[in-house]
Structure formats: C-alpha cells, structure tokens
Amino acid sequence: MNQDRYTVLIYTEDQIGLLVQISNIFTRRSLSIWSMYAVPSNIENVHTITIIADGPEEKMIQAKMQLEKRMEVIRVYIDKGNTIEGWPMSPSATSQRDNEIEQFLNDRNKQIK
Amino acid sequence: MEIFQGSEILMKSLLEEGVDVMFGYPGGQIMAVYDTLYYYTDKLRHILVRHEQGAVHAAQGYARIRRRPGVVIVTSGPGATNVITGIADAMADSTPLVVLAGQVGLSELGCDAFQEADVIGLTSPITKWNYQVRHASEVAWAVSRAFYIANSGRPGPVVLDLTRDAMIEFADYEYKKCDFIRTYIPKHDLSEKSIQDAADMINASEKPFVVFGHGVQISNAEKELKDFLSKGNIPAGSTLLGLSSLPTDFNLYQGMIGMHGNLACNVQTNECDLLIAVGMRFDDRVTRTLSSYAKQAKIIHIDIDPAEINKLVKVDLGIVGDAKEVLAALAKKMVFKERKDWLKAFDDLYEIEMNKVIKPAINPESGDIRMGEVVDVVSQRSGGNAVIVTDVGQNQMMAARYSQFKNSDSFISSGGLGTMGFGLPAAMGAKIAVPDREVCLFVGDGGLQMTIEEFGTIMQEKVAVKIVLLNNNCLGNVRQWQQLFFGGRLSFVDMINPDYQKLAEAYDIKYAEVTSRDQLTAAVDKMLQSDEPYLLNIHVMELDNVMPMVPMGHGIESIMLSEDEWYKKEN
Ligand SMILES: Cc1ncc(C[n+]2csc(CCOP(=O)(O)OP(=O)(O)O)c2C)c(N)n1
C-alpha cells in the first residue's frame, strides 16, 4: 500500500488522557506519527491536535473514523500532504474549520435541554 | 440539595439507572463502596463471584439478554486488571457494560502505590468511554454519562475509575439522567435518498441475499427484519451473534454464514447479485479471504456505526442508521418477487449439506457420541426455547450450527474476541437476568476449566444453569486445526480431566454422566426437568471435526465438507 503524508486536524473537548488515546489509534494501524501538536483552539474549551502522519490513505480514513468515535473528539479533518505552511499551524489555515466547528457546537448546544 | 458521601451518591445513581444486579468482588480501594452497599442490599443485588473475570462475563451474559448495561464492581490494581479480558470481549461484541473500579487516593496516583494500576491507560483502547472520577461531586454526572454511552448507538463497555477521594468525600447530590452529549451522535437521521436508492437496488435485484448480525437484536429489529425479508421474498443468513434474531424455521432463513456456516449461505454469498448486510461488520471469520468475498455482487451495508462502512468490504451503498428504522423504511418500498430458482438453489445446497455433513453429525448410527447430536437432542428436548450460551471452540460452533431457535435473545457467545472461559460465567449472568428461562451452556473441557471457579458462585446463589460439558479430553478446536493444517502434529492439546463428579459434589451441583448414545436423551430430559444447577458430563468423540469449514487463506466458496472432501460447484 502506498505510504503518503497526511495532516490530520482533530478538534476535541478538553479532556485528560486524550493524546494517548489518539496516538494509540494511529500506532495500532501502523500509521507513523511524524509530529504532533496540541493547543487550545480559538473556540472556548475546544482544543486542536494536529498530527502529521505517514501511511496509506485507506488506513488514514479508518483512523479518522475511529477518532471520531472517541467521545471527546468533535471532528477530524484529513488533508493529503503537510498542508500547514509555516509549521506550527498558521491561524488562517484553520479559521474556516474553526467556523464550522463553532457552528456545529452552537447547533448542538441549542439541543441541550 | 442534600449532601452525601461519594460512595452513597454512587449507590443512589445506580438505582436511578434502574440497576438491580451487580457482579463484583471487594478489596482495599473499593471498601468504602462495599461499606455503603451493605445498607443497600434490599435494593441492589450483589453477586459475589470467585474471580473478577467471572464478574465481567456474567455481566455480559446479563447485558446481552436484558439489553441493558451489566454492572461490574471491582477493586483497584489486580481487581481491575482481572476484568480486562471481559471488557475487550464486550467491546468486540458491542455489549453494554458499566465497570466500576476502585482506585487509590489522589495523592497516591502515579506513585506506584499499593494496588495502583493505570486503569485509564489500560482500558482506553478497549472501552467506548472511560473516566477517572476524582471528586465526589463528579460521581452522579459520571454514572449518568456512563449508562447513556454504554447503551446508546453501538453499545459498548464503559469504565469508571473511582479514586478513593471521590468515594469518601461528601458532595451535593442531584441526579440528572444523561441523554445528550454534544460531541456524540449515537443515531444518525435516516437519509430518505439512501433508503430510496437501496430500495431501487433491491427491487432491481434478481438474486439478493441478506446477511445480518448482532445489530438486529441490539436495535430490536427482529420484526422489521422479518417483514422486510417477507415483503421482498429475500433469503437471509446470520452471523454467529445474529443467531436467534429469526426463528430457525422461518422460510427465508438459510442458517449461519462464515467459517463453519451453512454451505448455502457461503456459496450463495459469492453467487448473489446484491448482498445486503444489516448490523454486522464483515468480521474475517465471516468473509474469510476478502479478495474473493462477494466480488460479483453489488453491496449495501446498513450499520449504526459509520466507522464500519467501507472498513473492510467496499460497498456500493452505505446506510448509517438504526437497523430497526432502516428495515422498516425499506420494507414499505419492497416489491415481492418469486425468485424461484434463486431460492431453490439454497434448498439444493442445504440438501447437499444435510447428506454430507448434518446427518452424520446429528444422527450417527454408530461410534462415539458426536457433539452435534448432543446439541440437537438438547435443542429438541427443550423445544427450541432455551437460552443457549456457549464457550469457545468446537462446542461453540456445534451449538451455533445445531441449535434451533424459536425466540430472539436465545444465543449468547463470545464472537469477536473468542474468549475461552466466557461460557460458564456468562450463562450464570444470563440465568440471573432471566430466571424464568431455561439457560443451557455448551462448553468444552478446556473452557470449563478456565473459569470453573464460578461453580462457587453458582452454588452460593443457587443459579440453576444447565451445564452441558462436551468432554473430548482435549482442546478440540486446536486439535482440529493441527490435524488438518499442521500435519497432524498434536502439540499440547491433550488434557487429563479432573473428576467432574467430585467437583460437582463439592459445589453442590447435580451431576450426571453420559458415556453411550442410548443414555443421552433420558439424561438430557432429566437435566432439563431439574430446577437446580446441573452438570451433564457427556463423553464425546475425541476426533470429531466441525464441518463444513472454510479454512484460513481461502475464500468462502472454498469449503471442506469433510476431512477429505471439498464442495464442488455443480454446473
Ligand atoms: C482465552 C483463550 N485462550 C486460548 C484460546 C484458543 N482456543 C480456541 S478454541 C481452543 C480449544 C478449546 O478447547 P475446549 O474448551 O476443550 O473446547 P472444544 O474445542 O474441545 O469444544 C483454544 C485453546 C482462546 N480462544 N481463548
């Protein structure tokens, strides 16, 4: 299977121990993590974890699906290549996704009874 | 708001969740909880197992049949590590569990304190959710979330790591049942378009075949499945864990798929023009070699878990949804088709299997007793009404192949993990969950000895499980593989058995032994008539093999009918 480089952007709730869970999901599928970067996002109480990892596309998609099953993970984006110019992350690279996440959380928050 | 100690908040929260039984074992860090439990025994039944592995498998048996989380309570360190196997098993088989594990105090965490184990780290990959509860103020919140997560969407095990501080501190208590987590969407809305697309594909198909799994029972979709099949006149096969979702005698039911599944189901998977998978995950025991699995067919996959779609088998249409809703919506759009030749092909294949495999397995005229005939006799004499629990190995496959089912929730087995030792405690948990139903366990002599300590629990709680020991003096399943695929080198599979009669007597379990065919039916009847725990030790043929078999490395069309005959397609 073709090994390619991917950038995986993970939005999460603030939760202890999540980094280990997330890296396990990669290593279990033999996806090698090249770098990992976790910071609070611009959205309140939401963090982002950016992982640059190598592996076949199919496994990368499987990892995304499994990541999204973790209770505290909000959404996962994968892009081919190291999409992030000027590593670590430039704010503009994520601003549109930040908006999407914010919108999603706003919609969900409205459903809280 | 009233103030309570953490351990009492835990009890109150469990009661709020409708818990009636817990399976557990006390120890140092969970003692505060056990001390509180002392005052709650009128409302919460606690079953004291003999090993924590027994607790978790018993809770699985309970959960599978009651379709609600089984509750386990254990101490920290070794208590918690002893439940790992069962948690992994529950994860693989989508079984809802809430496991409450003691943990050392906050100041000792990370200091290699006595009986400290990193339970969160250990259980993360094998739980749907886990959480370390550090303060009493979090207890009610964590419990409500645990039950919600465990039993919604695709169910699974949840672990709460209860630090001592959380159990002994006092906090305000108010219980709010959780039914929403903003990052968690247990059920996706149905897409009208994909329902229509699926209906169009099914109605256009001449040779459709449905393969269904555990998801049917989990989503309570037995009736919807039957309606859907009847409306479209579509044949269907079940995975191991899907067994009993349809009555065995339902006209469109074709039996089990997979490695030891029915001939017709496997052959026709590779003949159909449309494969419709419902609430199943294309386990490799079902698909065997993926590169030749249903390549000729279009495939529709219906599952509640989006991560299952296209995980192993690439599909033409994936529908993420609850099986009950999807099948009900599809049934409305089905067009009935005669499918005479297609259905007849199933019958013809069944005929071949009947003559070559089934008859010799369940009606042998001479020789030693065969496992299949024991299962058949138990099934006949219990009228297909018993809950059949199995261990793992040949006993499991024979029980799956030859049990007849009238009702759903009648088959409990360890599928995904294949855990030997699952059977006895799971049967015990099932019987505790449904005391009015007959619960029969089929178990090998290897698997029985793996969790045989639970005889103690069965004795103490007077759990009237019927244990049918298919005793072949060896690890039969491994022996079968060694015989067939490892040049007959039988490497460490022979076992000297203990005196089961003495063991049964020691534990006050009724006992009978069957050594010849003419004793079998009467012995089974006597066992079924008893309302006490019962061990029926049946000496079965040592070199019996489970057939048909799709061996490792083969596609599902490549089927052994016996040690020296392979199925050949007739043209
Ligand atoms: C905990 C565990 N260890 C090992 C195995 C591998 N294994 C699968 S079946 C089997 C033999 C089972 O023997 P027995 O319980 O006597 O049942 P039989 O196959 O003879 O019916 C073994 C060792 C397993 N599934 N689970």
XYZ file of C-alpha atoms in Angstrom, chain B residues 64 131 365 534 542 545:
6
model
C -26.938 -9.412 26.296
C -13.197 8.252 33.032
C -25.678 -44.659 13.566
C -26.711 -29.216 36.842
C -12.360 -37.189 20.610
C -14.315 -32.148 13.498
